[in-house]
PDB file of C-alpha atoms in Angstrom:
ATOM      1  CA  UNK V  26     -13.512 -23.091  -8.191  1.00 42.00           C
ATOM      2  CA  UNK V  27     -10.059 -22.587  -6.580  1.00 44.00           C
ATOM      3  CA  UNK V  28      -8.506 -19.760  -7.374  1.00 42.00           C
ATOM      4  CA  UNK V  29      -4.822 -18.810  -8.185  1.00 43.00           C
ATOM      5  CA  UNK V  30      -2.492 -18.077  -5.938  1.00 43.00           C
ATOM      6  CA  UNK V  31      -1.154 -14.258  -6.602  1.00 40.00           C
ATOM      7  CA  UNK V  32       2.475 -13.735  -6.057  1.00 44.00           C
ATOM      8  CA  UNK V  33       4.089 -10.826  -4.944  1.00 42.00           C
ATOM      9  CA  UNK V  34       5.121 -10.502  -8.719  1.00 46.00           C
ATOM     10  CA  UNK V  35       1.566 -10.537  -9.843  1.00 44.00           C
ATOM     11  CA  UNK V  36       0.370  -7.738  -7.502  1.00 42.00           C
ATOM     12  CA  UNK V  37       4.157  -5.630  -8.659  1.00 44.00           C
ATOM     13  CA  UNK V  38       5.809  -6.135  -5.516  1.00 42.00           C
ATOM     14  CA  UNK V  39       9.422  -6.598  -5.384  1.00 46.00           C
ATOM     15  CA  UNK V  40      11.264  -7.635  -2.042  1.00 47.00           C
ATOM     16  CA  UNK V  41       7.852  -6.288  -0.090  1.00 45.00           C
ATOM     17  CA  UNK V  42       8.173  -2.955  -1.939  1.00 44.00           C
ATOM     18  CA  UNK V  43       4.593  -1.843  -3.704  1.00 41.00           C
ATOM     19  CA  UNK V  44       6.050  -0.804  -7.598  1.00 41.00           C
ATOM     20  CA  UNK V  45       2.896  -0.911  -9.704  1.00 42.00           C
ATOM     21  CA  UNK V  46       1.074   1.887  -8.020  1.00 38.00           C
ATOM     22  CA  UNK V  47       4.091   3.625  -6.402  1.00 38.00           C
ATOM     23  CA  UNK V  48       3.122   6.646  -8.101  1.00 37.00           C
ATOM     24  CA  UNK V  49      -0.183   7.027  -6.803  1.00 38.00           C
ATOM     25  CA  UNK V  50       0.804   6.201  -3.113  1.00 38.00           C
ATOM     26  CA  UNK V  51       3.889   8.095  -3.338  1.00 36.00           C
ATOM     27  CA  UNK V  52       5.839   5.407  -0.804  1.00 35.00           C
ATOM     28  CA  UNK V  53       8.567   4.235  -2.764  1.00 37.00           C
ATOM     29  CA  UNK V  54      10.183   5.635  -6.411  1.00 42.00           C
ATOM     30  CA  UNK V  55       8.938   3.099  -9.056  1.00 42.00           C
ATOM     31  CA  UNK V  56      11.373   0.800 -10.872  1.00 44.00           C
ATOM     32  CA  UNK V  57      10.573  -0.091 -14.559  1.00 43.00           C
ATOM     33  CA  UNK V  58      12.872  -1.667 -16.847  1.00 45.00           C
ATOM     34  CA  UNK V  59      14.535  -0.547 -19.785  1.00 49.00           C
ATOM     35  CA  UNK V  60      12.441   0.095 -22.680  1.00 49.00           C
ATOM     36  CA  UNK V  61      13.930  -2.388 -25.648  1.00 53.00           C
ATOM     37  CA  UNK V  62      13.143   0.123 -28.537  1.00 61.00           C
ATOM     38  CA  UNK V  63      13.651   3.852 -28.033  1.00 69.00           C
ATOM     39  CA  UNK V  64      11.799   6.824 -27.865  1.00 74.00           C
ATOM     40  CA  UNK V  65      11.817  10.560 -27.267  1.00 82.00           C
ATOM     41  CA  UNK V  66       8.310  12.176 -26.557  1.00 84.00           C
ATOM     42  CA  UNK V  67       9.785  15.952 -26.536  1.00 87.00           C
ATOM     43  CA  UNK V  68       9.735  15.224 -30.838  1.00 88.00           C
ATOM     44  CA  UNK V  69       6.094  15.339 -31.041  1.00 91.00           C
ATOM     45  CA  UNK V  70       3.552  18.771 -30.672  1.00 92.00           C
ATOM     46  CA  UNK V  71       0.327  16.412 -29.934  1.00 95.00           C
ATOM     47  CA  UNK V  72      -0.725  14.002 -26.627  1.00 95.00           C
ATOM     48  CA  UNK V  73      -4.037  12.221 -25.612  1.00 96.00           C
ATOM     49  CA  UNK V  74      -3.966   9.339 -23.357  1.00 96.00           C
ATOM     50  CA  UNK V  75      -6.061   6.113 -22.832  1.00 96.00           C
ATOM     51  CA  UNK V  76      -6.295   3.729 -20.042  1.00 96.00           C
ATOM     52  CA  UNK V  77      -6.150   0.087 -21.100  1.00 94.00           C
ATOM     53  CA  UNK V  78      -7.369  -3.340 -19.967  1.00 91.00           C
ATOM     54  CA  UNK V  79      -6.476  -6.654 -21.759  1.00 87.00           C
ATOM     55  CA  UNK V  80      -9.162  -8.855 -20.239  1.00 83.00           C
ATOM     56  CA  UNK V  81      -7.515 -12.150 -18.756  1.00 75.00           C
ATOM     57  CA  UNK V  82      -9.503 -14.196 -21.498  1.00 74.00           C
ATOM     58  CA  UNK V  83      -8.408 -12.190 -24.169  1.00 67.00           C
ATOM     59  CA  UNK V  84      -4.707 -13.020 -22.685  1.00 67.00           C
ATOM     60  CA  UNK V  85      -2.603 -16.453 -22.836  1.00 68.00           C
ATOM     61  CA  UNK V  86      -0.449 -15.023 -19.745  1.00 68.00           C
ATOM     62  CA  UNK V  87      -0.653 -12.378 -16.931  1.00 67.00           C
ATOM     63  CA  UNK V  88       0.959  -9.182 -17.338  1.00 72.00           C
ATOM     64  CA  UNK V  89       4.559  -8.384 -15.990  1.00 74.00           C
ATOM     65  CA  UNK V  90       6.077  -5.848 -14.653  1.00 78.00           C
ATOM     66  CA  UNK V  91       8.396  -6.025 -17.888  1.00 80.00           C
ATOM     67  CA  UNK V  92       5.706  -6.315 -20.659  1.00 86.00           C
ATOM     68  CA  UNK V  93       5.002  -3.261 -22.544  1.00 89.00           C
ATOM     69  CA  UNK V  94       2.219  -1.523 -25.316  1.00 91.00           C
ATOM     70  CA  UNK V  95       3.546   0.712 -27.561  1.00 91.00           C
ATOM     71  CA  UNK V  96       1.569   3.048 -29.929  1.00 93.00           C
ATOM     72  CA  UNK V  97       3.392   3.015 -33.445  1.00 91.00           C
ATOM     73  CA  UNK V  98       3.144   4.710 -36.438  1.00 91.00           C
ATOM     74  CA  UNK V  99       5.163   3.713 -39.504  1.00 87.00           C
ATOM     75  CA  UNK V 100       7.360   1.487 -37.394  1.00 82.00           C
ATOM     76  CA  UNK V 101       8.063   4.610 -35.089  1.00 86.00           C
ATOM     77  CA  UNK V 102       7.086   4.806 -31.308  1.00 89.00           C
ATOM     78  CA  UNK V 103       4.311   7.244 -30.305  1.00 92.00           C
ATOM     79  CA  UNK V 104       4.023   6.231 -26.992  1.00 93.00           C
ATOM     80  CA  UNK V 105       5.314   3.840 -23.760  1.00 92.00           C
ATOM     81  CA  UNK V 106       3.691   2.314 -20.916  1.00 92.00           C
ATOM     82  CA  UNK V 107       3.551  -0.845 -18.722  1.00 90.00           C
ATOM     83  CA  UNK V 108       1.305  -2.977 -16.646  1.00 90.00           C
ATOM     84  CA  UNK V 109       0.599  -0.969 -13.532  1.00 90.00           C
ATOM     85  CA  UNK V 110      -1.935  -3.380 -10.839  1.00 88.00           C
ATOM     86  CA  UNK V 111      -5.308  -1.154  -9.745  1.00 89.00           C
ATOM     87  CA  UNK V 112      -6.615  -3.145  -6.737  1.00 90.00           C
ATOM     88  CA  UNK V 113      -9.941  -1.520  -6.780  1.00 92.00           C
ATOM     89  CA  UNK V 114     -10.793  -3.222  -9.831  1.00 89.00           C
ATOM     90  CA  UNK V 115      -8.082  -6.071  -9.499  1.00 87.00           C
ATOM     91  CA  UNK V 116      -6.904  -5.611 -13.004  1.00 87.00           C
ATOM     92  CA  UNK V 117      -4.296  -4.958 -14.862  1.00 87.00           C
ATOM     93  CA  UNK V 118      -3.853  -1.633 -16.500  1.00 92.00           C
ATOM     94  CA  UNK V 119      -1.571   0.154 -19.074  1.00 93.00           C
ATOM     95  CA  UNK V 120      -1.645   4.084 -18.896  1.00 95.00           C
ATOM     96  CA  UNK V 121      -0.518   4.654 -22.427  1.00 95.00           C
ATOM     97  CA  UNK V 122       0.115   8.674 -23.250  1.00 96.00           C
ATOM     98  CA  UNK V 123       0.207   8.502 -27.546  1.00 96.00           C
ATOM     99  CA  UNK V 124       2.434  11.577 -29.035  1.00 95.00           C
ATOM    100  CA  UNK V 125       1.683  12.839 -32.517  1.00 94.00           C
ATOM    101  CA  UNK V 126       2.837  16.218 -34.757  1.00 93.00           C
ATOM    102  CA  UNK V 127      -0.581  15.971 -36.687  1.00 93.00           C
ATOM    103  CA  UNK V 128      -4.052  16.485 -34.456  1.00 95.00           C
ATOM    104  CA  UNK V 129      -5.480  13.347 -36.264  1.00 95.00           C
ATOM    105  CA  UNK V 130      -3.234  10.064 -36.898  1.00 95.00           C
ATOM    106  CA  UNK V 131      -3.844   6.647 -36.550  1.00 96.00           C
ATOM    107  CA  UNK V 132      -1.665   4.558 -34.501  1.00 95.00           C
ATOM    108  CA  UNK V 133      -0.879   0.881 -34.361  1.00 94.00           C
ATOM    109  CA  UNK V 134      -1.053  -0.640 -30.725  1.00 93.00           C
ATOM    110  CA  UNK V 135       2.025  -3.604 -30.157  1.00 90.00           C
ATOM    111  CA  UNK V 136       2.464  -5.430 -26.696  1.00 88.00           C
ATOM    112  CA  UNK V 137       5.551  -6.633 -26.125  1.00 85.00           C
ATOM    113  CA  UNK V 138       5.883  -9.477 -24.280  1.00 82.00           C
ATOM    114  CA  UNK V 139       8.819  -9.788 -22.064  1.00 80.00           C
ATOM    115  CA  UNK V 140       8.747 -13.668 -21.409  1.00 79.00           C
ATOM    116  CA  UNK V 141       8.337 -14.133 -24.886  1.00 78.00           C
ATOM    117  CA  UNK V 142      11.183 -11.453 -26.551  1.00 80.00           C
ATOM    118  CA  UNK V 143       8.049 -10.881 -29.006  1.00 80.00           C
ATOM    119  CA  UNK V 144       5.907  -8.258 -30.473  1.00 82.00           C
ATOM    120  CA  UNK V 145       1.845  -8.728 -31.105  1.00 84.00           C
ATOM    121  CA  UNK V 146      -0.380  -6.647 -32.742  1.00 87.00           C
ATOM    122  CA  UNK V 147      -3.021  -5.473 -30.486  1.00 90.00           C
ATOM    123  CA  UNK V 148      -5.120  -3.324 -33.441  1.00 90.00           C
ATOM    124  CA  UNK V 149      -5.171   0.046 -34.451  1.00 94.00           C
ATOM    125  CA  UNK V 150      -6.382   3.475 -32.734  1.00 94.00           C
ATOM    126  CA  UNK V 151      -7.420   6.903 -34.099  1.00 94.00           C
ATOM    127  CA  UNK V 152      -5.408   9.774 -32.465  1.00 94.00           C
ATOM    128  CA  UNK V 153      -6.565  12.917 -31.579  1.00 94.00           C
ATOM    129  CA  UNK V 154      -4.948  16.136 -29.979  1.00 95.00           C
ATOM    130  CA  UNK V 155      -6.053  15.587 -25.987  1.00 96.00           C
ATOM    131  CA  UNK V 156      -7.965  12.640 -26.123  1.00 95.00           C
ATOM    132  CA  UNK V 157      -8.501  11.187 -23.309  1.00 96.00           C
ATOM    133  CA  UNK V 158      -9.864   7.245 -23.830  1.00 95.00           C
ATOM    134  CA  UNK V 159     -11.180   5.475 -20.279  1.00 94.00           C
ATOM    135  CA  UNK V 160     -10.693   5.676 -17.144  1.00 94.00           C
ATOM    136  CA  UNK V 161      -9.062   2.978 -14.529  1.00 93.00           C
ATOM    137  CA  UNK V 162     -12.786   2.268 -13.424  1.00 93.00           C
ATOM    138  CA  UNK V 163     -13.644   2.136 -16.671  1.00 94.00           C
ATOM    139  CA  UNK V 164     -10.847   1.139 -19.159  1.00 94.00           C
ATOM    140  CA  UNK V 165     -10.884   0.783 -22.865  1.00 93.00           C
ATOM    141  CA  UNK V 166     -10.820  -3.352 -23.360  1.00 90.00           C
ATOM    142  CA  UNK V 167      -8.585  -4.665 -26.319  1.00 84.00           C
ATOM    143  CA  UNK V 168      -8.559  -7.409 -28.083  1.00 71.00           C
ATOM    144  CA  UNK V 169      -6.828 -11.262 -27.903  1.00 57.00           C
ATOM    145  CA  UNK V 170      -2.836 -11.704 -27.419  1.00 48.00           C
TER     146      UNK V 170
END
């Protein structure tokens, strides 16, 4: 079986410039876009964090650089984070910090798709103060897009 032919897009370079794991190499300052819906995290009292993987079956597309999984609750955004490439495990991973003023909540997860201009529902997750939900050996797997 051959397989595809990755892009200097697909592993987050841009012009020869590593920008998916910038921040772990320290080499160059990452560029993200804009996020398309705002948020402030410096409103909320509560964090935990989780490490996610959307499983290339479970996906109609590869990640970009653009795409992005919110955590919402009530139609407000908990928390930010895009597709960041972890070559030890050649996925795919969103390092999604979730914000809260309650320690319990429940939070819907959205991925925005950048190529598409649209938002899917990706299920929801229980909050709590300093959780901290996989790791990028070991991510937490969601479900279809």
């Amino acid at each position: 079986m051959m397989k595809k032919k990755i892009t200097e897009r697909d592993i987050g370079l841009k012009d020869g410039k590593d920008i998916s794991l910038s921040h772990l190499k320290g080499k160059y300052d990452q560029k993200m876009p804009e996020v398309p819906l705002e948020f402030n995290h410096h409103d909320f009292e509560f964090n935990g964090s989780m490490v996610i993987h959307l499983p290339k079956e479970n996906v109609r597309w590869y990640p970009k650089m653009e795409d992005v999984i919110y955590a919402m609750k009530d139609g407000e955004i908990r928390g930010v984070t895009y597709p960041m490439y972890f070559a030890p495990t050649d996925k795919y991973l969103f390092n999604l910090m979730i914000f809260a003023n309650q320690e319990v909540d429940v939070v819907e997860l959205k991925y925005w798709s950048y190529g598409h201009n649209e938002l899917y529902s990706l299920g929801v997750q229980e909050f709590s103060d300093n959780m901290r939900l996989g790791t990028p050996i070991s991510p937490v797997e969601l479900g279809k897009v």
